[in-house]
Tab-separated table of C-alpha atoms in Angstrom:
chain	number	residue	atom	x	y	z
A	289	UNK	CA	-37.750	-17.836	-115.876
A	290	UNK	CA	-37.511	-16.707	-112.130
A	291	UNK	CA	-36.065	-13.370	-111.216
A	292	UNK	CA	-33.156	-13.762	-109.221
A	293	UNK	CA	-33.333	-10.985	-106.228
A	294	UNK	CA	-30.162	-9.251	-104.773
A	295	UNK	CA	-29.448	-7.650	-101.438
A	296	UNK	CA	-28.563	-4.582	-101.635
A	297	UNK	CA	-25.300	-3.954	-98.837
A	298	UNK	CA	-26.739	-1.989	-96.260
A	299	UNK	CA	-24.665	1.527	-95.621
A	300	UNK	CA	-22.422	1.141	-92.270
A	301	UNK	CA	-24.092	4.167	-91.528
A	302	UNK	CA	-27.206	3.024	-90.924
A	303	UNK	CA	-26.172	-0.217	-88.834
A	304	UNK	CA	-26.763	0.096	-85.677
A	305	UNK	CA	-23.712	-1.294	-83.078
A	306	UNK	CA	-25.470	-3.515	-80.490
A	307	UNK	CA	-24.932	-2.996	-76.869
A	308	UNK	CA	-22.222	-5.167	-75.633
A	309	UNK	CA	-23.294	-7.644	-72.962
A	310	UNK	CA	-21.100	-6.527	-70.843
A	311	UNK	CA	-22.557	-3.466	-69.964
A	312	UNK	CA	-25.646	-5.241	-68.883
A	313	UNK	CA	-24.059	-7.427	-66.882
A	314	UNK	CA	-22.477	-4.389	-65.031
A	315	UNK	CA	-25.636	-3.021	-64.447
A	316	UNK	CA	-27.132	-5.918	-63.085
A	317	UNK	CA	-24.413	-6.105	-60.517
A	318	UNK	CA	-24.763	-2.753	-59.395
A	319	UNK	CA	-28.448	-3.040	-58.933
A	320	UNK	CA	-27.659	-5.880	-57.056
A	321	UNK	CA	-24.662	-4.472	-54.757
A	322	UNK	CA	-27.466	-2.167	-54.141
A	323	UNK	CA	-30.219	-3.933	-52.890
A	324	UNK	CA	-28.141	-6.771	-51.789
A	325	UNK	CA	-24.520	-5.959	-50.270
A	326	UNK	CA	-22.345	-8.183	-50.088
A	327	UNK	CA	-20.224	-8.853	-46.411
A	328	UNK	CA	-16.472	-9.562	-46.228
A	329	UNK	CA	-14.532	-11.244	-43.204
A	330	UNK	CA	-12.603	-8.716	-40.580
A	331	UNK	CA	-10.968	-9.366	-37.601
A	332	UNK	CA	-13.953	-7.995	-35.867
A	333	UNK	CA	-16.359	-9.890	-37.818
A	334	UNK	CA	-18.585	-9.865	-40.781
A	335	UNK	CA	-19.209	-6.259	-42.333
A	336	UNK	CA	-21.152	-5.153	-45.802
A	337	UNK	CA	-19.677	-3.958	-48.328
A	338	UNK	CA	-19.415	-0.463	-49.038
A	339	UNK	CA	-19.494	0.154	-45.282
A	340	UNK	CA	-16.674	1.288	-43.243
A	341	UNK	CA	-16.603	-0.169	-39.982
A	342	UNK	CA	-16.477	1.939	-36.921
A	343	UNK	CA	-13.688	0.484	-34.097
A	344	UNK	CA	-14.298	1.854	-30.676
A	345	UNK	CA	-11.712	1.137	-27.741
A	346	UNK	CA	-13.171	0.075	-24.703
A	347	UNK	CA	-11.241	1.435	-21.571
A	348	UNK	CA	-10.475	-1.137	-19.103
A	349	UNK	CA	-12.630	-0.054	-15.446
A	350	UNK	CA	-10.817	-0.349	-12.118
A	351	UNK	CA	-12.559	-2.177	-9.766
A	352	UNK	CA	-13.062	0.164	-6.630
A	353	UNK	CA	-11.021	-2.748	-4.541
A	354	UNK	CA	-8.074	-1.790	-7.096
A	355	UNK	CA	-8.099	1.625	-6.469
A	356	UNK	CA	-8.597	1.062	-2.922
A	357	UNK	CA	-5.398	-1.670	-3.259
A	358	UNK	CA	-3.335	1.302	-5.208
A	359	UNK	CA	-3.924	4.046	-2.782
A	360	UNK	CA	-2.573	2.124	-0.009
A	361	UNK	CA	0.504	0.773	-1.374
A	362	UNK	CA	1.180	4.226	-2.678
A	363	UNK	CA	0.468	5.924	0.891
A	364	UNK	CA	3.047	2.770	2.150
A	365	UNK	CA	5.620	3.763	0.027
A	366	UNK	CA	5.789	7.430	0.607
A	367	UNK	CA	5.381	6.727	4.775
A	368	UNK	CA	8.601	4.866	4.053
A	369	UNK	CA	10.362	6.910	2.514
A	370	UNK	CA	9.628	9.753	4.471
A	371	UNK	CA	11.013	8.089	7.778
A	372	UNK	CA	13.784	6.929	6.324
A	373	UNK	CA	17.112	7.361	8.333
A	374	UNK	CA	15.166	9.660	11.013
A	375	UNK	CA	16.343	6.841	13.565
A	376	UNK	CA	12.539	6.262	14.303
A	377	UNK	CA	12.129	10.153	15.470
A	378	UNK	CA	13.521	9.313	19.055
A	379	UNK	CA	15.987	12.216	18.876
A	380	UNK	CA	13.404	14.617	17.226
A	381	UNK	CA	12.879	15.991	13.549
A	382	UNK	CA	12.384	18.877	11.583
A	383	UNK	CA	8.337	19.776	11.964
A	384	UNK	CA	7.881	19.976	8.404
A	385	UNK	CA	8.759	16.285	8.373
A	386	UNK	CA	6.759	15.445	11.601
A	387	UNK	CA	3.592	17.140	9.480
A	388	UNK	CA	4.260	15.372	6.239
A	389	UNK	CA	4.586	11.449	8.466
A	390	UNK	CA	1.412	12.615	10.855
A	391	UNK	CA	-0.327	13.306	6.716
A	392	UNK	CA	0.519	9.808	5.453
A	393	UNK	CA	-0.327	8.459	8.795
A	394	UNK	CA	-4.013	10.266	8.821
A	395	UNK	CA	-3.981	9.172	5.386
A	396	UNK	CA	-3.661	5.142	5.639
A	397	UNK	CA	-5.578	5.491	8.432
A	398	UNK	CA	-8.784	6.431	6.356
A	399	UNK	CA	-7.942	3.478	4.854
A	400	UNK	CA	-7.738	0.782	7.135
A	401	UNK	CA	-8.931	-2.755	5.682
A	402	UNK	CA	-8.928	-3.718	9.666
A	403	UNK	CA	-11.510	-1.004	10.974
A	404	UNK	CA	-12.469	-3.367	14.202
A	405	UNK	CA	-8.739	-4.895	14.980
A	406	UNK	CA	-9.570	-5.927	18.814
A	407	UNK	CA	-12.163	-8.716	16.821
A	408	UNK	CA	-9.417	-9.434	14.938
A	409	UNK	CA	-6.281	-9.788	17.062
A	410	UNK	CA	-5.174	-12.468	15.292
A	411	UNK	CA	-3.895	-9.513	13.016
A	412	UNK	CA	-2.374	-7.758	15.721
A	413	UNK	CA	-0.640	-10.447	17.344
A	414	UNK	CA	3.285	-11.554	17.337
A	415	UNK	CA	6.441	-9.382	17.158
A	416	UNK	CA	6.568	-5.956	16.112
A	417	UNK	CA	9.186	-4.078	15.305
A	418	UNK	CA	9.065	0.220	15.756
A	419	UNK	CA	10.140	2.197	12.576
A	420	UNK	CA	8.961	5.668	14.173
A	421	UNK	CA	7.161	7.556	17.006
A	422	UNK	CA	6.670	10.599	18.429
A	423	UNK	CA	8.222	9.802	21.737
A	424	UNK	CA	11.313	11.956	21.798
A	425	UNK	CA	13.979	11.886	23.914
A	426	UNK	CA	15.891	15.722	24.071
A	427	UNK	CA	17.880	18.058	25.981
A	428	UNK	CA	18.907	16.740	29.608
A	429	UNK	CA	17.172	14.148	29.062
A	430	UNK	CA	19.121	12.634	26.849
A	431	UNK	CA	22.280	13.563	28.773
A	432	UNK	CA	21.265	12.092	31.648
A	433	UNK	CA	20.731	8.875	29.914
A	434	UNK	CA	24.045	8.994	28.220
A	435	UNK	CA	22.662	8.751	24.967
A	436	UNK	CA	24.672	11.325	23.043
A	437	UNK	CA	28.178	9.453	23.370
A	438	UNK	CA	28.314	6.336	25.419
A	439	UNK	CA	25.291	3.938	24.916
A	440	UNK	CA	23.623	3.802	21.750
A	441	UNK	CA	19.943	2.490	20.890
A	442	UNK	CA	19.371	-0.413	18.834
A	443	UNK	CA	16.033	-1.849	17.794
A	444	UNK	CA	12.598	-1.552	19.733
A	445	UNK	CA	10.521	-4.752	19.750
A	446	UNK	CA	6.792	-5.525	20.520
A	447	UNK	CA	6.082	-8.720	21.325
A	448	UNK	CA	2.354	-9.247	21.588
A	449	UNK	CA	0.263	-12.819	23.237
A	450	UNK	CA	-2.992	-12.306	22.038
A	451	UNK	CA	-4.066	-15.523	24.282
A	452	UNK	CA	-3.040	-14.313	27.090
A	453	UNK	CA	-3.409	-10.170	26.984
A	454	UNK	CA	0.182	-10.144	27.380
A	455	UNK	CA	2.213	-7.108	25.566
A	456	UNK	CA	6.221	-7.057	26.100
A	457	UNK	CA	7.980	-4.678	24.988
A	458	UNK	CA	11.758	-4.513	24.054
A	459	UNK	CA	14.500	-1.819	23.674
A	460	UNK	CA	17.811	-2.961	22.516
A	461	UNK	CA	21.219	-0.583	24.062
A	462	UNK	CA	24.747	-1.011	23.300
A	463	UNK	CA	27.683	0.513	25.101
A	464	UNK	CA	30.660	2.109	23.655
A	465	UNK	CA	34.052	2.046	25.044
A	466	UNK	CA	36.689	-0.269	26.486
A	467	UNK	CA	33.772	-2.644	28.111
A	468	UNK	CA	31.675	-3.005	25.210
A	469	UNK	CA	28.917	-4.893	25.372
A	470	UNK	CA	24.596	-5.299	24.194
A	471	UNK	CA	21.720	-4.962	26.582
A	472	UNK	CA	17.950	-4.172	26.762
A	473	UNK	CA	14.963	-2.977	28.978
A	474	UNK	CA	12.125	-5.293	28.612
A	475	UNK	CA	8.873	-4.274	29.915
A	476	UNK	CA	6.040	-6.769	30.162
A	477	UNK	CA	2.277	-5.251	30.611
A	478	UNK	CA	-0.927	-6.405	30.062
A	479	UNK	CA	-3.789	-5.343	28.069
A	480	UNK	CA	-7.815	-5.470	27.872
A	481	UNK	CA	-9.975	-4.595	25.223
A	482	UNK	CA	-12.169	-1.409	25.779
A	483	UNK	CA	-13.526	-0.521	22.148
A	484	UNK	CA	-13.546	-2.149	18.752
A	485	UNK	CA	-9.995	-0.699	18.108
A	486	UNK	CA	-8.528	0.671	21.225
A	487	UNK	CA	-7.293	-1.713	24.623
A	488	UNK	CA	-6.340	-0.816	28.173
A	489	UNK	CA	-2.731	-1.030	28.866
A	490	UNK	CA	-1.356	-2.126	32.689
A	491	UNK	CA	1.941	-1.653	33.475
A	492	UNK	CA	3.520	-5.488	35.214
A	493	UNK	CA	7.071	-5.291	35.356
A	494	UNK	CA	10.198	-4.431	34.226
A	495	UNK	CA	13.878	-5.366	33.595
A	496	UNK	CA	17.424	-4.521	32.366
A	497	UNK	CA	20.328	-6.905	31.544
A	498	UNK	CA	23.615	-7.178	31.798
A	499	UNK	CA	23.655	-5.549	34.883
A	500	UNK	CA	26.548	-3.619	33.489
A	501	UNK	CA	23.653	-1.549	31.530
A	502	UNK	CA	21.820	-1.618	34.910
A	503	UNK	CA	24.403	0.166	36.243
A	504	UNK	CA	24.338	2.783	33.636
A	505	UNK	CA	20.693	3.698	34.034
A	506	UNK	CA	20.244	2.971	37.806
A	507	UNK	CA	20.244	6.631	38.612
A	508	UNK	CA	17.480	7.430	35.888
A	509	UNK	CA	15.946	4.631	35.544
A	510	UNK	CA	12.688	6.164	36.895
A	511	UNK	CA	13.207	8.485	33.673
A	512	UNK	CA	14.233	5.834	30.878
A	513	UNK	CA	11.162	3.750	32.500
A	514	UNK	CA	8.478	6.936	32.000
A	515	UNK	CA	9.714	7.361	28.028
A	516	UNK	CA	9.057	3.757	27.412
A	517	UNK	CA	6.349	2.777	29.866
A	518	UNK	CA	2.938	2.073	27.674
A	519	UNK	CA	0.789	2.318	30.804
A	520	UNK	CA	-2.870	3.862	29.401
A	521	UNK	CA	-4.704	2.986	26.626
A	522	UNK	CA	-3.671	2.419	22.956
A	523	UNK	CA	-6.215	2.436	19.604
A	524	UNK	CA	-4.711	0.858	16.842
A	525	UNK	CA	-5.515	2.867	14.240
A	526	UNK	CA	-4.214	1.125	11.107
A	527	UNK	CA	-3.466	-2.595	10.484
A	528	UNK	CA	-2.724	-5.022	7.948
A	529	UNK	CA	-0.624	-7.999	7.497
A	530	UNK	CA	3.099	-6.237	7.295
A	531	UNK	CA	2.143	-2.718	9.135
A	532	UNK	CA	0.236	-1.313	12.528
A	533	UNK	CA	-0.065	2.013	13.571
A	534	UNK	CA	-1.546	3.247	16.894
A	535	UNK	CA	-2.269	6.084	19.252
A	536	UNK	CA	-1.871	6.481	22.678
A	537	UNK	CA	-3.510	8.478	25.311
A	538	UNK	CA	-0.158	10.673	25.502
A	539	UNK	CA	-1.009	11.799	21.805
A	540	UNK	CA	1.820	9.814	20.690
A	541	UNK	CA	1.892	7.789	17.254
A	542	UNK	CA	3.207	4.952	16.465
A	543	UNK	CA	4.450	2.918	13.343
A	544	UNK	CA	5.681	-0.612	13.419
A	545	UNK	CA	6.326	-3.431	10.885
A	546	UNK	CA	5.772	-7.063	11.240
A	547	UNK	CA	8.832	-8.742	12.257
A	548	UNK	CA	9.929	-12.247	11.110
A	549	UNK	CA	11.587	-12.747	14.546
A	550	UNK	CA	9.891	-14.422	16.920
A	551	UNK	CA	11.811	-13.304	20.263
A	552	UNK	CA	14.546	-10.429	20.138
């Protein structure tokens, strides 16, 4: 008869748990996420795992033409304000404000994107209008010329023919009292080029109408014709499309803007 054999139960004590698969498996991915990260999407691009990317901002360069573009229309602005309602500077101003204008002025001046304008006088040409000079008319002068009470001045036009070397220039009066009534001195000259930025000026001829305002000035007209006579030579010192600014052989400056009128 065969002997039947039993099992004996073995004692949980002795049983040994086995290692859940799991934990493997966790190992194996970070051995792997080791030697092989893994990359995820940003706006920026691709970037591994684990890493941090590093953003840098990039600051956006000027151009030198920008800056150059910037300075000027800053140096514009200021000029403008700074004459503002000085009447052009016929009847004088405080020197502090002569110095600050003559600052901007030296200022656009190392500036000018028209360093040769007499090879380009097609940037010169047409009407000009005067916003402010150093030409001042004081004292007796200005008695004589009855510019304190009676006549008043208006605008001062430059009206420049490049074709022909023809420069006229234009100053607007106006009377006051019972007879009121608008004139102006025109004087016509003529100009040749001497440098790459200054010309020759010859005094032609001048005029006054009405002859009402002829009347007026008859006595010193000698003297209202040797403020506003350009007879010498001019450099044009600064030029672009809208302004123009020149010097004479007097020392006097001058500032004028482009004018959308044709003839005054």
């Amino acid at each position: 008869m065969a002997t039947k054999l039993v099992q004996q139960p073995i004692p949980a004590s002795h049983v040994i748990p086995p290692k859940p698969r799991a934990t493997k498996i966790i190992k194996t991915l970070r051995l792997f996420s080791a030697t092989h990260p893994r990359t995820k999407s940003t706006i920026f691009g691709e970037c591994k795992s684990g890493f941090r990317p590093i953003y840098s901002t990039k600051v956006a360069e000027q151009s030198p033409g920008m800056v150059e573009d910037e300075t000027l229309a800053q140096a514009k602005t200021e000029l403008y304000q700074a004459i503002q309602g000085l009447n052009r500077g016929i009847f004088g101003i405080p020197s502090a404000k002569k110095s600050e204008i003559e600052g901007l002025v030296k200022l656009l001046e190392s500036h000018n994107p028209t360093p040769d304008p007499t090879l380009k006088l097609e940037k010169v040409g047409g009407c000009w209008k005067l916003v402010y000079s150093t030409i001042t008319i004081l004292g007796s002068k200005r008695t004589k010329l009855g510019l304190r009470d009676f006549i008043s001045l208006g605008d001062f036009f430059q009206i420049i023919d490049v074709t022909k070397g023809k420069a006229v220039n234009v100053v607007k009066f106006s009377a006051k009292g019972l007879n009121l009534f608008n004139g102006k001195l025109t004087i016509e000259a003529s100009f040749k080029i001497s440098s790459k930025a200054r010309v020759d000026i010859s005094y032609d001829q001048s005029s006054i109408t009405p002859d009402q305002l002829m009347n007026v000035f008859r006595k010193n007209y000698d003297l209202l014709l040797g403020i506003f006579n350009p007879q010498g030579w001019l450099e044009i010192t600064y030029v672009d499309d809208k302004l123009r600014i020149g010097r004479d052989d007097k020392g006097n400056i001058f500032i004028l803007e482009r004018s959308g009128e044709n003839e005054p």
